Short mmCIF file of C-alpha atoms in Angstrom, two decimals:
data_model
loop_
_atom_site.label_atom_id
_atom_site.label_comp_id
_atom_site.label_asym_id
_atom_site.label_seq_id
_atom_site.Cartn_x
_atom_site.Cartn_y
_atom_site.Cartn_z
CA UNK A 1 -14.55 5.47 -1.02
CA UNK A 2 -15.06 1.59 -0.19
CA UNK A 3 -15.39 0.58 3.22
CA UNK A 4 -13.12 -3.09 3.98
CA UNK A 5 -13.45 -4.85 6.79
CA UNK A 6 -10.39 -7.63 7.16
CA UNK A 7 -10.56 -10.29 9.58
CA UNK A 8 -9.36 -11.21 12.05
CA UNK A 9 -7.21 -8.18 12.87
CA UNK A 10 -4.86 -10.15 14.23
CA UNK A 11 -3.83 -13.86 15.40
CA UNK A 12 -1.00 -15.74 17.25
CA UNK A 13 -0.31 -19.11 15.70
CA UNK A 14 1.20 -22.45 15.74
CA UNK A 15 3.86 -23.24 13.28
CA UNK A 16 2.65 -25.75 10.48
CA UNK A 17 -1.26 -24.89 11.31
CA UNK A 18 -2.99 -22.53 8.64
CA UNK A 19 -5.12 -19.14 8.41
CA UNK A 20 -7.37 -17.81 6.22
CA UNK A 21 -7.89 -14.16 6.27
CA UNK A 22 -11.17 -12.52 5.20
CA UNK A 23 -11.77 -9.40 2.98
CA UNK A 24 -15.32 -7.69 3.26
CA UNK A 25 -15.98 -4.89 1.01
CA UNK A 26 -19.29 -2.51 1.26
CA UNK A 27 -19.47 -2.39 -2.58
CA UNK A 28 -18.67 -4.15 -5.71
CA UNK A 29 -14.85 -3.44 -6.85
CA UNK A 30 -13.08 -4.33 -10.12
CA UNK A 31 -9.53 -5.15 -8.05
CA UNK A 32 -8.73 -6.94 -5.53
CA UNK A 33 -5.09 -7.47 -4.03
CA UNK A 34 -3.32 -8.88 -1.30
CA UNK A 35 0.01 -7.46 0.35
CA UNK A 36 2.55 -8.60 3.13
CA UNK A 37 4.88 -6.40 5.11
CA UNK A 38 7.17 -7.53 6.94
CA UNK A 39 8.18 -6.44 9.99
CA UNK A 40 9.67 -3.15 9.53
CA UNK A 41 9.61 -3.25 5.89
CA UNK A 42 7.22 -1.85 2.74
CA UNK A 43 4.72 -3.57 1.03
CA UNK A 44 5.20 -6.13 -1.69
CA UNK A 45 2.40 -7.69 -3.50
CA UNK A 46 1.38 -11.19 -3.46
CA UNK A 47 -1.23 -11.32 -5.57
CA UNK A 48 -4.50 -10.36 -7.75
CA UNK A 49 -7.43 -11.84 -6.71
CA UNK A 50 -9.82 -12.49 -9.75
CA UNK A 51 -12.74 -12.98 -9.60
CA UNK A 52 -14.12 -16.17 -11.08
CA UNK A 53 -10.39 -17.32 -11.84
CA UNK A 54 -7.48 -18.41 -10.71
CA UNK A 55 -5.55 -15.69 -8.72
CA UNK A 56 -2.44 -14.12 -10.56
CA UNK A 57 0.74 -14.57 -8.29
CA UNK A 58 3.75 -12.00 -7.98
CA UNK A 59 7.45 -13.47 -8.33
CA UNK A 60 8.07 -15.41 -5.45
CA UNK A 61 4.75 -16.42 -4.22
CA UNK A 62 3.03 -19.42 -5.01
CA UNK A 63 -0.65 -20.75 -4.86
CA UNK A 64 0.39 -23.80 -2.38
CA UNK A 65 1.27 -21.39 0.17
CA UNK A 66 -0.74 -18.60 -0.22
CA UNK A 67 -4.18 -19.84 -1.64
CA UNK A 68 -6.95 -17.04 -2.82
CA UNK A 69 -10.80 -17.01 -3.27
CA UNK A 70 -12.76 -14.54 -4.97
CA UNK A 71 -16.08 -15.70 -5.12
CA UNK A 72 -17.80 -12.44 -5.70
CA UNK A 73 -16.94 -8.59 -6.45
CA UNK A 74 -17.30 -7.92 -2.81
CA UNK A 75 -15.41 -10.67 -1.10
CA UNK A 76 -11.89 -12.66 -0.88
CA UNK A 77 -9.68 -14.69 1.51
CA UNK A 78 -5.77 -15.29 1.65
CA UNK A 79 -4.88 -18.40 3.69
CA UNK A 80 -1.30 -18.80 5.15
CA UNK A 81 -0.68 -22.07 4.81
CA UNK A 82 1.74 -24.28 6.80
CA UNK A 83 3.21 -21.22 8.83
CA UNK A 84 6.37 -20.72 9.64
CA UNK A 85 8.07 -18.30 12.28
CA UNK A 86 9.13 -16.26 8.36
CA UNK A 87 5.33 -16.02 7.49
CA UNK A 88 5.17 -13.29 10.81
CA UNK A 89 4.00 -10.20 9.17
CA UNK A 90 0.78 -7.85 8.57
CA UNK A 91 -1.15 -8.93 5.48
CA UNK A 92 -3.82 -6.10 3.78
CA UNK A 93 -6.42 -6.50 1.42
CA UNK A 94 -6.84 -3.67 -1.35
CA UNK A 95 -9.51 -2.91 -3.19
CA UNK A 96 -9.67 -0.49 -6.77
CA UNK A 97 -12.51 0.47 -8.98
CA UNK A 98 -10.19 0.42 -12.24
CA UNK A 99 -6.99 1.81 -14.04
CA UNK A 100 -5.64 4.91 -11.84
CA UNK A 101 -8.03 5.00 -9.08
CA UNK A 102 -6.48 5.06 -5.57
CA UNK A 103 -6.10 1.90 -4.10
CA UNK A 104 -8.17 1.46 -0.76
CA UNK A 105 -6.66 -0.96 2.08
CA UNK A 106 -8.39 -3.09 5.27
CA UNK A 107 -6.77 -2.29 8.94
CA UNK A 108 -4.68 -5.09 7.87
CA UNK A 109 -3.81 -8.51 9.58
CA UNK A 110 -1.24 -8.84 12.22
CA UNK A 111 0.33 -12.22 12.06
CA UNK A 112 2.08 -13.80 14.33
CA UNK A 113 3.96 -17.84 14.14
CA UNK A 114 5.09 -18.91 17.07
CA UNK B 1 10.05 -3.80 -14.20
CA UNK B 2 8.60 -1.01 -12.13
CA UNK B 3 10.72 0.25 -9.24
CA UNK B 4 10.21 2.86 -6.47
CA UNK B 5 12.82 4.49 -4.22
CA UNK B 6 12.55 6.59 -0.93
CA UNK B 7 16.33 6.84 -0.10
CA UNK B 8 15.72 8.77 3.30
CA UNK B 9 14.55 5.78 5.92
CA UNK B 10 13.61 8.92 8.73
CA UNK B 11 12.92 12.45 8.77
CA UNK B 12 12.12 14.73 11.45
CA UNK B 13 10.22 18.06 11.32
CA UNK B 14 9.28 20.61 13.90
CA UNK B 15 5.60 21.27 14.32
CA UNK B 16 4.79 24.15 12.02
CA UNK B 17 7.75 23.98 9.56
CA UNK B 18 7.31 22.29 6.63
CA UNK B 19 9.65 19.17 5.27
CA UNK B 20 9.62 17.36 1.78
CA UNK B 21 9.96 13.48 1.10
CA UNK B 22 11.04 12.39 -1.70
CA UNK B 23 10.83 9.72 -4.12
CA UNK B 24 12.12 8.45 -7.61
CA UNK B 25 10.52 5.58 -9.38
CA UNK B 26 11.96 4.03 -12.47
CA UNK B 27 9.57 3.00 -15.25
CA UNK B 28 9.07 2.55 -18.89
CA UNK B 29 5.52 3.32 -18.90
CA UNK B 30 3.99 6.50 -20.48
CA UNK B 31 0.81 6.28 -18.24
CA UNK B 32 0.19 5.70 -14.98
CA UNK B 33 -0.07 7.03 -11.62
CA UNK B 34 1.63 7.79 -8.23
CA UNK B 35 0.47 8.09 -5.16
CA UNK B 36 1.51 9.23 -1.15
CA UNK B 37 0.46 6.66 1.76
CA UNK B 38 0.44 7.50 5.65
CA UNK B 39 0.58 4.10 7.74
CA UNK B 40 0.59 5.71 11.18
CA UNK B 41 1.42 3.14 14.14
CA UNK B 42 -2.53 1.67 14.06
CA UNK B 43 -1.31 0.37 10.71
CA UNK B 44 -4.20 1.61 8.32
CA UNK B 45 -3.09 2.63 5.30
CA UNK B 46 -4.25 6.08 4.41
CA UNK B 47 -4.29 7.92 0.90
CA UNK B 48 -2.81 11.57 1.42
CA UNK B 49 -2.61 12.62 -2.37
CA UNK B 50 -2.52 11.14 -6.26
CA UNK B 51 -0.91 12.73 -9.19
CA UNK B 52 -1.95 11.61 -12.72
CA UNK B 53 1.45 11.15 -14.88
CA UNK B 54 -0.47 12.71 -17.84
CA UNK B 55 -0.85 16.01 -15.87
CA UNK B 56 1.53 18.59 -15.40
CA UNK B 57 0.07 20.57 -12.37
CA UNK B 58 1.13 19.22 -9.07
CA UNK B 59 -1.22 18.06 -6.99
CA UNK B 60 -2.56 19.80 -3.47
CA UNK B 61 -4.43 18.75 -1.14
CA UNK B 62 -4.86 21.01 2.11
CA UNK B 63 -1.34 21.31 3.95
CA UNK B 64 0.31 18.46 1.21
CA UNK B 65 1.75 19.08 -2.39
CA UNK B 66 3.75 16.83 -4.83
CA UNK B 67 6.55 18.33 -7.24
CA UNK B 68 6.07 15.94 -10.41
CA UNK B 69 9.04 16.34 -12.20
CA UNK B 70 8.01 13.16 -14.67
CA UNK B 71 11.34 13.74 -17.05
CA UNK B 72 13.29 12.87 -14.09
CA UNK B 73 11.17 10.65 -12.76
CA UNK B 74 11.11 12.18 -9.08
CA UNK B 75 7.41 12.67 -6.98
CA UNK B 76 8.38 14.41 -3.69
CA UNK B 77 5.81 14.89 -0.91
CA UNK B 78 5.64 18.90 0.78
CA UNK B 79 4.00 18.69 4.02
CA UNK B 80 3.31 22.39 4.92
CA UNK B 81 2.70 23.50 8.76
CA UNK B 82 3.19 20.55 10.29
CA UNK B 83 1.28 19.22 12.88
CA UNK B 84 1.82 16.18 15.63
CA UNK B 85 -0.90 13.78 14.10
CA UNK B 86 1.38 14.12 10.67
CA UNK B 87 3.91 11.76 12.61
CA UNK B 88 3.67 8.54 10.79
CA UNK B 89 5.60 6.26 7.89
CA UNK B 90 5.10 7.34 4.57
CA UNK B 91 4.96 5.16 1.61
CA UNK B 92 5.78 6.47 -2.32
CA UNK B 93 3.64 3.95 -4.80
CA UNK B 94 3.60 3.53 -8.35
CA UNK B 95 0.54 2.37 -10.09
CA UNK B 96 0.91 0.34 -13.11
CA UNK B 97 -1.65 0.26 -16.05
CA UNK B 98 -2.66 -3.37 -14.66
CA UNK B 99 -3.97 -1.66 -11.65
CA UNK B 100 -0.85 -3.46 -9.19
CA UNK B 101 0.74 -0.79 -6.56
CA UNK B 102 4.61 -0.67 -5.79
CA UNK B 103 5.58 0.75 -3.08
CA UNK B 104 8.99 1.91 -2.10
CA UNK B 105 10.58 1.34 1.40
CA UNK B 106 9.14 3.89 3.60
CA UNK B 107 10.16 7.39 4.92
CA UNK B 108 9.27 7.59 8.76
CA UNK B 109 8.69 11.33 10.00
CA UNK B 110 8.68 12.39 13.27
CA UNK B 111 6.76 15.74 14.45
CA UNK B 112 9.08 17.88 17.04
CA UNK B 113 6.63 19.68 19.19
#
C-alpha cells in the first residue's frame, strides 16, 4: 500500500486569498486524484491529475479555480483559488497503481474560509 | 453516467450483532469494480473490502462480507460481530475502467455497547 502525506492538514483562511495543498506519495503511482466533501456530504471528484499534462476536470470544476500540478509520479498540488465561505470543505488526494486497484487517500485537508 | 446509491443516511447496531449496508449503483459498464470505505471521525479514508465485477464469489475479509448480486446491480456490506471501533461513515464506490471513484452519499453506523 502507498503511504500519502497531504499538507497542511488543515487551514483557516481569508476569503479571496488562495491555497495550495500538497500530495506526497512514498512511491511512484499511475493515478492521481483530487476530491472535495463537503461538509456533511460524500465525495465528488474534481479532478485527474496527469502527469506531464494538463489535469482532466470533472463537470463543474474548472482549472481557474482549482489549478493542478503533477510534476512527477510521486507528487501533486490542488490550489483553492480566490476562496469563498462555499469553498469550506475537506479536500483528499488519491493515489492508484492502475485499472481496479483500490484507491489509497491522504488524512485529507480541512478547509476552512472565513 | 455512473451512479451510486446508499439510501439509508444512519444505521445503528449493537456490539456483537451483525447489520448490513447496502448499496445499488447504476452502470452500463461490463467491468469494473466496487469497493467499501470507513471515514471514521479523524477523517482518513480507509479501504474495508473490494469485489471484482467479473467474479462471482463475494468477497470476505475478517468480520466483513459483500453480497454481489451484479444482475441487480446491488453490493451490500455484512459487518459480523460488531465491535465499538466499527462506529464510523461508510462510503459505497464504484470504480470506472478510467480508474475515477464514485462514491455514494454515506451510511453512518453507530455501535450500541
Amino acid at each position: 500500500s502507498a503511504v500519502i502525506s497531504q499538507k497542511p492538514s488543515r487551514d483557516i483562511c481569508q476569503r479571496g486569498t488562495s491555497l495550495t495543498i500538497q500530495c506526497q506519495v512514498d512511491s511512484q503511482v499511475t493515478m492521481m486524484f483530487w476530491y472535495r466533501q463537503q461538509p456533511g456530504q460524500s465525495l465528488t471528484l474534481i479532478a485527474t491529475a496527469n502527469q506531464g499534462s494538463e489535469a482532466t476536470y470533472e463537470s463543474g470544476f474548472v482549472i481557474d479555480k482549482f489549478p493542478i500540478s503533477r510534476p512527477n509520479l510521486t507528487f501533486s498540488t490542488l490550489t483553492v483559488s480566490n476562496m469563498s465561505p462555499e469553498d469550506s470543505s475537506i479536500y483528499l488526494c488519491s493515489v492508484g497503481q492502475g485499472e481496479g486497484t483500490e484507491a489509497f487517500f491522504g488524512q485529507g485537508t480541512r478547509l476552512t474560509v472565513v | 453516467a455512473q451512479t451510486v446509491t446508499q439510501s439509508q443516511p444512519e444505521m445503528s447496531v449493537q456490539e456483537a450483532e451483525t447489520v448490513t449496508l447496502s448499496c445499488t449503483y447504476d452502470t452500463s459498464e461490463s467491468d469494473y469494480y466496487l469497493f467499501w470505505y470507513k471515514q471514521p471521525p479523524s477523517r482518513q479514508m480507509i479501504l474495508v473490502i473490494r469485489q471484482e465485477a467479473y467474479k462471482q464469489q463475494n468477497a470476505t475479509e475478517n468480520r466483513f462480507s459483500v453480497n454481489f448480486q451484479k444482475a441487480a446491480k446491488s453490493f451490500s456490506l455484512k459487518i459480523s460481530d460488531s465491535q465499538l471501533g466499527d462506529a464510523a461513515m461508510y462510503f459505497c464506490a464504484y470504480r470506472s475502467a478510467r480508474g475515477k471513484l464514485i462514491f455514494g452519499q454515506g451510511t453512518e453506523l453507530s455501535v450500541k455497547p
